[in-house]
Each structure stands twice: as C-alpha cells, then as structure tokens.
Amino acid sequence: MTKDKGMAVGVGGHERLINGQGLEVEGKITDAVVITCIVAASGGLIFGYDIGISGGVTTMEPFLQKFFPSILKNAAGAKTNVYCVYDSQVLTAFTSSLYVAGLAASLGASRLTAAQGRRNVMVLGGFTFLAGAAINGGAQTIAMLILGRILLGFGVGFTNQATPVYLSEVAPPKWRGAFNTGFQFFIGIGVVAANCLNYGAARLEWGWRLSLGLAVVPAAIMIIGALLISDTPSSLVERGKLEKAKKSLAKIRGKETDIEVELADLVKSSEIAKAMNREPFLTIFERQYRPHLVMSIAIPFFQQLSGINIIAFYAPVLFQSLGFGNDSALIGAIILGLVNLASILVSTAVVDRYGRRLLFIEGGAQMFICQVAVAFVVAAAAGTSGTRHISKEYGASIVALMCAYAAGFGWSWGPLSWLIPSEIFPVKIRTTGQSISVAVNFATTFILSQTFLTMLCHFKYGAFLFYAGWIAVMTIFIVFFMPETKGIPMNSMHQVWEKHWFWRRFVTVQP
C-alpha cells in the first residue's frame, strides 16, 4: 500500500489515487464520511432559503404596501411597461445588502477558518444567520429589514467560505466531486422549500413575516448538525491537534483503513506551509499560484454572469413582470427550483466519472441556447415596448426554456463553482483562496442584483442576450484554460497545472 508508485496518477476517477509523495492513498466511502458530508453540506440550506425567500416576499402585496408602496402604484398603472414594474432601488437594496455583508464576512473568514477550524466557522455562520432571520421576521422599518439582511449576509459569508473546503478535505479524493455537490444540493433544497413556503404564505396578511422569520429553521438545523461533527483532519493538523486529526481521519476513512500515509502527507503539507511563514494573502499573488488565483476569481465571476441567481431570487418578480399572476409566478419559481434540484443529482452521479470539464462545457452550451431562446420568446410575447400581455402559450414556453436553463446550470456551473475553488489550492493558501472565491461571488452578485431590475427595464428582452453573451465567453474559457481535476488528491493538485499547455509556464515543477 505504501510502495512508491511514482507519478502514475492520471486525471481519471477510476485510477489509483496518489498523494504528493507518490504514495497510494486509500479513500473508500464509509458511513461516517457520508453522514459527516451530509451534515456539513446542510450549510447550503441557509443560502438557498434566502435566495428563494427574497424574490417571493417581494411579490407579496402586504410586504410591498408596508415597505415599498411605490411599486404597487407602478403596477396599478394602466399602460405600465412590464419590464419596469419592479424597478426600485430601495427594493434592490433590500435584496442586495446581504451580498455586501457576505463579501466582508467571507474575506474575514479566511483567518477565522485557519485559526478556529472549518466547523467552528460554520457554527458561527449559523448563529449570525439565525439572528438576522429573527430581526427580519419582526421588522417594522426598512432599516430593520436591511439590518437583518446584513446579519444574514455575515452568516452566509462565513458558511459559504467554510463548508465547501470542509467537504473537499473530508471526502475521499476519488469521490470528492460527488460529495462536494451536496452543498449545491442543499442550496437547491433551501430554494425549493422557500418557494413552497412563499406560495402558502402569500395568502396571509402576515405571510411575509412567516417567510422571513422561518429562516431560523434552516439556521438551527445547520448549527445543530455542525456541533455534532468533528473538524477536518487537515484543519486539525494545521492547528497542531494531531491526536484529534488521527481520530477524525480514522473515523471518516474506516477503522480497517491504514491512515498513516494520508496523515503523514497532511503533516508534511502543514509543515511546509508553516515554514514559509508568509501572509497567505500575499502568497496567493505569487507567480506560481497565478492559475489558482485566476480560477478562484474567474469561476465564481462567471457563475454569477450566467444569470442564475438573478433568475432564482427574482423568478417570482420576473414571471410577474412578464404578465403571470402572483400564484402562477410562485408556482413557476417552484418548478424552476425542482428542476434545478433534480439536475444537481445528475451532477452528483457523473462528476467523478466523466469529469468537471465535460459538465462545464455541456452545461454552458445548454444555458446559452436557452437564454437566447428566452430573449426571442419574450420579445415576441411582450413586444419591444413591453406593454403587450403575454399569452399562456408564450408563458409556458418561457417557463419551459427557463427550466432547461436551470437544468444546465444545476449539473454544471452550480455545483462545480463551489467544488473547483475548494479543491485546487495547497493547504497554505486554501482558506485564503476560498475566501477570495466567495468574495468574488458576493461582489458580482451584489452588482448584478443592484442592476438587474433596472437592466430589465432598459434592455428589455436584451437582458437575456446579455447573459447569453457571458455564457459563451465562460464556456470558451473552460475549453482552453480549465484542466481536469477529477480523482486527484488535493495535495497532488500541482500536477494538473504542471501539465497544462498554458499554466505550466507559471508554476514551479515540484520534485
């Protein structure tokens, strides 16, 4: 088992997995690793719930009457442009304030995750989110609403930084992709649960308070779950807790498995990182980490420019703007969420068999076609002026195309955008790289959420062509610059950059 195998590892998920020292690492799936990863992945619930709840609440009349009465006046206009009904900067501030807070929290979480561990930061994120949910549920003013959103943002920022790294470090290398997609799956569950709740709550005068306040439930589930699991072996070694690391590794790999090789590799990587004794935020900008840095910025940036989160948290508003009734809009959002959820399971099944690149490219092509088609259907249905009523036939076409788009995203850019940044970094800059990735995600989402409703108003159906253009760019980027990472142990990931036609000029070949 510990015989030297040289650099025999390939990029295939079915080959032997070789660690950084050329030694074979065992990585079977155990009950403990499955349970641990499911519990950790439940951190995605809070992010998904918030994405789903925000768009639905902003279509509820009692909520709009209390906080945003100008929108109701716009909607009551006899010849209102359907693209512009919800163009309100205050409403946009309510939605996007979370992302500013998440941006700040994700950058601060880098040091916290390294010093206090992945699990403890997940617990902190859960408590912060719970406090924000309680404030939002009882909000009396816009200021209280936005304060609650900011606390939610801190919670999501901490959780999104720590959870994907936790999953990638705990999962067996051969099945790391499948386990990591669990985070996106729980985001999807959160979105669907929130949309279903919105559908029921919309009939109640105080329904918006129920929707916002019940965010304490996924937060509580995440907190309790995180308290029941141990930290990752890598994090425990990094913090000098070798005995705990050994116990944690033995538990998740199975008692019959020889863990000494993997443990020794973790210790060696940690010692190398500590010997450098450099600020990680400076280290990551060194030339040899250029490919890592580019991916940690480009992947989340492109993910948001696919337009998915805009469509997810504005889906009810979008459908209503396009002439659907309130109930129809919420049902459309639920259907989108269920399609996305099912497609994530497809990704879980194939990501470690056929690789990341294939899913990225196929998903990108599918999303591009759907966005272009939506633009043409919306143009034909609502007209360039946006004053024409959308027929049921056109409405059904729009929902069908958005479902196909959501499916393409669900098995590609959705889960893979969390997986790639969490698996490509060496341990010394892993939490820093993940922080940058999450911060870019939040920053891009903030800008897009601030501008989408205004863009829909001015670009009209061209807004969908805008996203289609970016989807084309990001798919081309994957074709030329994203190497395959499936099945390779995280401490051996340097190999993929050394062999890549473009990135090899930047990296130093390791002995």
PDB file of C-alpha atoms in Angstrom, residues 302-472:
ATOM      1  CA  PHE A 302     -18.612  33.605 -14.499  1.00  0.00           C
ATOM      2  CA  GLN A 303     -21.078  31.608 -12.388  1.00  0.00           C
ATOM      3  CA  GLN A 304     -22.943  34.788 -11.493  1.00  0.00           C
ATOM      4  CA  LEU A 305     -22.742  36.149 -15.035  1.00  0.00           C
ATOM      5  CA  SER A 306     -24.647  33.072 -16.156  1.00  0.00           C
ATOM      6  CA  GLY A 307     -27.589  34.961 -14.618  1.00  0.00           C
ATOM      7  CA  ILE A 308     -28.726  32.102 -12.370  1.00  0.00           C
ATOM      8  CA  ASN A 309     -29.001  33.850  -9.014  1.00  0.00           C
ATOM      9  CA  ILE A 310     -30.760  36.779 -10.641  1.00  0.00           C
ATOM     10  CA  ILE A 311     -33.304  34.401 -12.119  1.00  0.00           C
ATOM     11  CA  ALA A 312     -33.525  32.416  -8.846  1.00  0.00           C
ATOM     12  CA  PHE A 313     -34.207  35.256  -6.445  1.00  0.00           C
ATOM     13  CA  TYR A 314     -36.130  37.379  -8.921  1.00  0.00           C
ATOM     14  CA  ALA A 315     -38.006  34.443 -10.523  1.00  0.00           C
ATOM     15  CA  PRO A 316     -41.411  35.300  -8.995  1.00  0.00           C
ATOM     16  CA  VAL A 317     -40.854  39.013  -9.712  1.00  0.00           C
ATOM     17  CA  LEU A 318     -39.645  38.171 -13.226  1.00  0.00           C
ATOM     18  CA  PHE A 319     -42.618  35.940 -14.004  1.00  0.00           C
ATOM     19  CA  GLN A 320     -44.993  38.536 -12.573  1.00  0.00           C
ATOM     20  CA  SER A 321     -43.307  41.281 -14.595  1.00  0.00           C
ATOM     21  CA  LEU A 322     -43.822  39.155 -17.704  1.00  0.00           C
ATOM     22  CA  GLY A 323     -47.575  39.029 -17.104  1.00  0.00           C
ATOM     23  CA  PHE A 324     -48.044  35.928 -14.930  1.00  0.00           C
ATOM     24  CA  GLY A 325     -50.347  36.257 -11.914  1.00  0.00           C
ATOM     25  CA  ASN A 326     -48.884  36.143  -8.397  1.00  0.00           C
ATOM     26  CA  ASP A 327     -49.808  32.467  -7.854  1.00  0.00           C
ATOM     27  CA  SER A 328     -48.550  31.500 -11.295  1.00  0.00           C
ATOM     28  CA  ALA A 329     -45.303  33.366 -10.670  1.00  0.00           C
ATOM     29  CA  LEU A 330     -44.656  31.495  -7.431  1.00  0.00           C
ATOM     30  CA  ILE A 331     -45.575  28.136  -8.994  1.00  0.00           C
ATOM     31  CA  GLY A 332     -43.169  28.903 -11.870  1.00  0.00           C
ATOM     32  CA  ALA A 333     -40.412  29.602  -9.331  1.00  0.00           C
ATOM     33  CA  ILE A 334     -41.143  26.295  -7.539  1.00  0.00           C
ATOM     34  CA  ILE A 335     -40.948  24.383 -10.836  1.00  0.00           C
ATOM     35  CA  LEU A 336     -37.596  26.036 -11.634  1.00  0.00           C
ATOM     36  CA  GLY A 337     -36.294  25.074  -8.200  1.00  0.00           C
ATOM     37  CA  LEU A 338     -37.349  21.439  -8.538  1.00  0.00           C
ATOM     38  CA  VAL A 339     -35.727  21.145 -11.970  1.00  0.00           C
ATOM     39  CA  ASN A 340     -32.510  22.618 -10.590  1.00  0.00           C
ATOM     40  CA  LEU A 341     -32.610  20.189  -7.656  1.00  0.00           C
ATOM     41  CA  ALA A 342     -33.044  17.142  -9.903  1.00  0.00           C
ATOM     42  CA  SER A 343     -30.218  18.273 -12.179  1.00  0.00           C
ATOM     43  CA  ILE A 344     -27.800  18.553  -9.239  1.00  0.00           C
ATOM     44  CA  LEU A 345     -28.347  14.830  -8.639  1.00  0.00           C
ATOM     45  CA  VAL A 346     -27.261  14.244 -12.245  1.00  0.00           C
ATOM     46  CA  SER A 347     -24.045  16.114 -11.481  1.00  0.00           C
ATOM     47  CA  THR A 348     -23.500  14.050  -8.317  1.00  0.00           C
ATOM     48  CA  ALA A 349     -23.787  10.851 -10.373  1.00  0.00           C
ATOM     49  CA  VAL A 350     -21.428  11.797 -13.211  1.00  0.00           C
ATOM     50  CA  VAL A 351     -18.941  14.434 -11.971  1.00  0.00           C
ATOM     51  CA  ASP A 352     -16.377  11.859 -10.777  1.00  0.00           C
ATOM     52  CA  ARG A 353     -16.927   9.535 -13.731  1.00  0.00           C
ATOM     53  CA  TYR A 354     -16.756  11.911 -16.679  1.00  0.00           C
ATOM     54  CA  GLY A 355     -15.015  14.863 -15.094  1.00  0.00           C
ATOM     55  CA  ARG A 356     -15.578  18.559 -14.453  1.00  0.00           C
ATOM     56  CA  ARG A 357     -14.767  19.851 -17.941  1.00  0.00           C
ATOM     57  CA  LEU A 358     -17.447  17.856 -19.760  1.00  0.00           C
ATOM     58  CA  LEU A 359     -20.166  19.106 -17.395  1.00  0.00           C
ATOM     59  CA  PHE A 360     -18.944  22.706 -17.626  1.00  0.00           C
ATOM     60  CA  ILE A 361     -18.949  22.675 -21.430  1.00  0.00           C
ATOM     61  CA  GLU A 362     -22.256  20.837 -21.932  1.00  0.00           C
ATOM     62  CA  GLY A 363     -23.999  22.955 -19.301  1.00  0.00           C
ATOM     63  CA  GLY A 364     -22.644  26.155 -20.815  1.00  0.00           C
ATOM     64  CA  ALA A 365     -23.868  25.255 -24.314  1.00  0.00           C
ATOM     65  CA  GLN A 366     -27.309  24.376 -22.972  1.00  0.00           C
ATOM     66  CA  MET A 367     -27.630  27.606 -20.956  1.00  0.00           C
ATOM     67  CA  PHE A 368     -26.521  29.701 -23.936  1.00  0.00           C
ATOM     68  CA  ILE A 369     -29.170  28.226 -26.226  1.00  0.00           C
ATOM     69  CA  CYS A 370     -31.886  28.685 -23.576  1.00  0.00           C
ATOM     70  CA  GLN A 371     -31.036  32.329 -22.803  1.00  0.00           C
ATOM     71  CA  VAL A 372     -31.068  33.258 -26.496  1.00  0.00           C
ATOM     72  CA  ALA A 373     -34.370  31.436 -26.963  1.00  0.00           C
ATOM     73  CA  VAL A 374     -35.931  33.160 -23.900  1.00  0.00           C
ATOM     74  CA  ALA A 375     -34.920  36.542 -25.317  1.00  0.00           C
ATOM     75  CA  PHE A 376     -36.670  35.836 -28.628  1.00  0.00           C
ATOM     76  CA  VAL A 377     -39.807  34.428 -26.987  1.00  0.00           C
ATOM     77  CA  VAL A 378     -40.086  37.374 -24.564  1.00  0.00           C
ATOM     78  CA  ALA A 379     -39.577  39.806 -27.445  1.00  0.00           C
ATOM     79  CA  ALA A 380     -42.298  38.102 -29.480  1.00  0.00           C
ATOM     80  CA  ALA A 381     -44.659  37.822 -26.496  1.00  0.00           C
ATOM     81  CA  ALA A 382     -44.330  41.216 -24.785  1.00  0.00           C
ATOM     82  CA  GLY A 383     -43.078  43.253 -27.732  1.00  0.00           C
ATOM     83  CA  THR A 384     -40.160  45.642 -27.622  1.00  0.00           C
ATOM     84  CA  SER A 385     -42.258  48.180 -25.709  1.00  0.00           C
ATOM     85  CA  GLY A 386     -43.183  45.630 -23.047  1.00  0.00           C
ATOM     86  CA  THR A 387     -46.832  46.698 -22.958  1.00  0.00           C
ATOM     87  CA  ARG A 388     -48.341  43.655 -24.668  1.00  0.00           C
ATOM     88  CA  HIS A 389     -49.980  40.987 -22.451  1.00  0.00           C
ATOM     89  CA  ILE A 390     -48.203  37.635 -22.536  1.00  0.00           C
ATOM     90  CA  SER A 391     -50.422  34.748 -23.631  1.00  0.00           C
ATOM     91  CA  LYS A 392     -50.490  31.397 -21.836  1.00  0.00           C
ATOM     92  CA  GLU A 393     -48.751  29.720 -24.771  1.00  0.00           C
ATOM     93  CA  TYR A 394     -45.833  32.139 -24.687  1.00  0.00           C
ATOM     94  CA  GLY A 395     -45.783  31.944 -20.876  1.00  0.00           C
ATOM     95  CA  ALA A 396     -45.491  28.154 -20.973  1.00  0.00           C
ATOM     96  CA  SER A 397     -42.618  28.439 -23.484  1.00  0.00           C
ATOM     97  CA  ILE A 398     -40.760  30.873 -21.214  1.00  0.00           C
ATOM     98  CA  VAL A 399     -41.121  28.551 -18.201  1.00  0.00           C
ATOM     99  CA  ALA A 400     -40.005  25.516 -20.252  1.00  0.00           C
ATOM    100  CA  LEU A 401     -36.912  27.318 -21.548  1.00  0.00           C
ATOM    101  CA  MET A 402     -36.020  28.591 -18.085  1.00  0.00           C
ATOM    102  CA  CYS A 403     -36.356  25.032 -16.759  1.00  0.00           C
ATOM    103  CA  ALA A 404     -33.946  23.753 -19.427  1.00  0.00           C
ATOM    104  CA  TYR A 405     -31.604  26.606 -18.490  1.00  0.00           C
ATOM    105  CA  ALA A 406     -31.877  25.760 -14.766  1.00  0.00           C
ATOM    106  CA  ALA A 407     -31.112  22.100 -15.525  1.00  0.00           C
ATOM    107  CA  GLY A 408     -27.983  23.033 -17.482  1.00  0.00           C
ATOM    108  CA  PHE A 409     -26.806  25.190 -14.601  1.00  0.00           C
ATOM    109  CA  GLY A 410     -27.734  22.585 -11.985  1.00  0.00           C
ATOM    110  CA  TRP A 411     -25.399  19.921 -13.322  1.00  0.00           C
ATOM    111  CA  SER A 412     -22.545  22.238 -14.294  1.00  0.00           C
ATOM    112  CA  TRP A 413     -21.809  25.744 -13.070  1.00  0.00           C
ATOM    113  CA  GLY A 414     -23.956  25.350  -9.948  1.00  0.00           C
ATOM    114  CA  PRO A 415     -22.083  22.659  -8.009  1.00  0.00           C
ATOM    115  CA  LEU A 416     -18.763  22.941  -9.855  1.00  0.00           C
ATOM    116  CA  SER A 417     -18.283  26.597  -8.956  1.00  0.00           C
ATOM    117  CA  TRP A 418     -18.100  25.578  -5.306  1.00  0.00           C
ATOM    118  CA  LEU A 419     -16.077  22.435  -5.995  1.00  0.00           C
ATOM    119  CA  ILE A 420     -13.226  23.799  -8.144  1.00  0.00           C
ATOM    120  CA  PRO A 421     -12.000  26.628  -5.849  1.00  0.00           C
ATOM    121  CA  SER A 422     -12.224  24.358  -2.793  1.00  0.00           C
ATOM    122  CA  GLU A 423     -10.089  21.571  -4.312  1.00  0.00           C
ATOM    123  CA  ILE A 424      -7.293  23.291  -6.269  1.00  0.00           C
ATOM    124  CA  PHE A 425      -5.356  25.166  -3.551  1.00  0.00           C
ATOM    125  CA  PRO A 426      -2.442  23.839  -1.458  1.00  0.00           C
ATOM    126  CA  VAL A 427      -3.187  23.870   2.275  1.00  0.00           C
ATOM    127  CA  LYS A 428      -1.139  27.015   2.999  1.00  0.00           C
ATOM    128  CA  ILE A 429      -3.478  29.204   0.904  1.00  0.00           C
ATOM    129  CA  ARG A 430      -6.612  27.039   0.821  1.00  0.00           C
ATOM    130  CA  THR A 431      -8.789  29.135   3.147  1.00  0.00           C
ATOM    131  CA  THR A 432      -7.473  32.326   1.523  1.00  0.00           C
ATOM    132  CA  GLY A 433      -8.294  31.075  -1.966  1.00  0.00           C
ATOM    133  CA  GLN A 434     -11.789  30.026  -0.896  1.00  0.00           C
ATOM    134  CA  SER A 435     -12.320  33.439   0.744  1.00  0.00           C
ATOM    135  CA  ILE A 436     -11.382  35.229  -2.473  1.00  0.00           C
ATOM    136  CA  SER A 437     -13.669  32.941  -4.447  1.00  0.00           C
ATOM    137  CA  VAL A 438     -16.680  33.546  -2.167  1.00  0.00           C
ATOM    138  CA  ALA A 439     -15.943  37.292  -2.028  1.00  0.00           C
ATOM    139  CA  VAL A 440     -15.912  37.492  -5.837  1.00  0.00           C
ATOM    140  CA  ASN A 441     -19.181  35.541  -5.890  1.00  0.00           C
ATOM    141  CA  PHE A 442     -20.808  38.018  -3.498  1.00  0.00           C
ATOM    142  CA  ALA A 443     -19.337  41.102  -5.180  1.00  0.00           C
ATOM    143  CA  THR A 444     -20.562  40.024  -8.609  1.00  0.00           C
ATOM    144  CA  THR A 445     -23.974  39.056  -7.214  1.00  0.00           C
ATOM    145  CA  PHE A 446     -24.250  42.422  -5.473  1.00  0.00           C
ATOM    146  CA  ILE A 447     -23.536  44.367  -8.658  1.00  0.00           C
ATOM    147  CA  LEU A 448     -25.910  42.236 -10.720  1.00  0.00           C
ATOM    148  CA  SER A 449     -28.698  42.326  -8.134  1.00  0.00           C
ATOM    149  CA  GLN A 450     -28.346  46.120  -7.929  1.00  0.00           C
ATOM    150  CA  THR A 451     -28.661  46.453 -11.667  1.00  0.00           C
ATOM    151  CA  PHE A 452     -30.822  43.563 -12.925  1.00  0.00           C
ATOM    152  CA  LEU A 453     -34.268  45.115 -12.473  1.00  0.00           C
ATOM    153  CA  THR A 454     -33.071  48.397 -13.979  1.00  0.00           C
ATOM    154  CA  MET A 455     -31.385  46.465 -16.789  1.00  0.00           C
ATOM    155  CA  LEU A 456     -34.603  44.501 -17.432  1.00  0.00           C
ATOM    156  CA  CYS A 457     -36.417  47.843 -17.613  1.00  0.00           C
ATOM    157  CA  HIS A 458     -33.976  49.393 -20.122  1.00  0.00           C
ATOM    158  CA  PHE A 459     -32.561  46.378 -22.019  1.00  0.00           C
ATOM    159  CA  LYS A 460     -35.955  44.633 -22.025  1.00  0.00           C
ATOM    160  CA  TYR A 461     -35.542  41.187 -23.624  1.00  0.00           C
ATOM    161  CA  GLY A 462     -31.915  42.138 -24.381  1.00  0.00           C
ATOM    162  CA  ALA A 463     -31.096  41.404 -20.710  1.00  0.00           C
ATOM    163  CA  PHE A 464     -31.259  37.703 -21.541  1.00  0.00           C
ATOM    164  CA  LEU A 465     -28.947  38.192 -24.534  1.00  0.00           C
ATOM    165  CA  PHE A 466     -26.516  39.983 -22.195  1.00  0.00           C
ATOM    166  CA  TYR A 467     -26.241  36.841 -20.067  1.00  0.00           C
ATOM    167  CA  ALA A 468     -26.078  34.608 -23.150  1.00  0.00           C
ATOM    168  CA  GLY A 469     -23.002  36.525 -24.300  1.00  0.00           C
ATOM    169  CA  TRP A 470     -21.267  35.949 -20.974  1.00  0.00           C
ATOM    170  CA  ILE A 471     -22.181  32.250 -21.016  1.00  0.00           C
ATOM    171  CA  ALA A 472     -20.446  31.935 -24.407  1.00  0.00           C
TER     172      ALA A 472
END
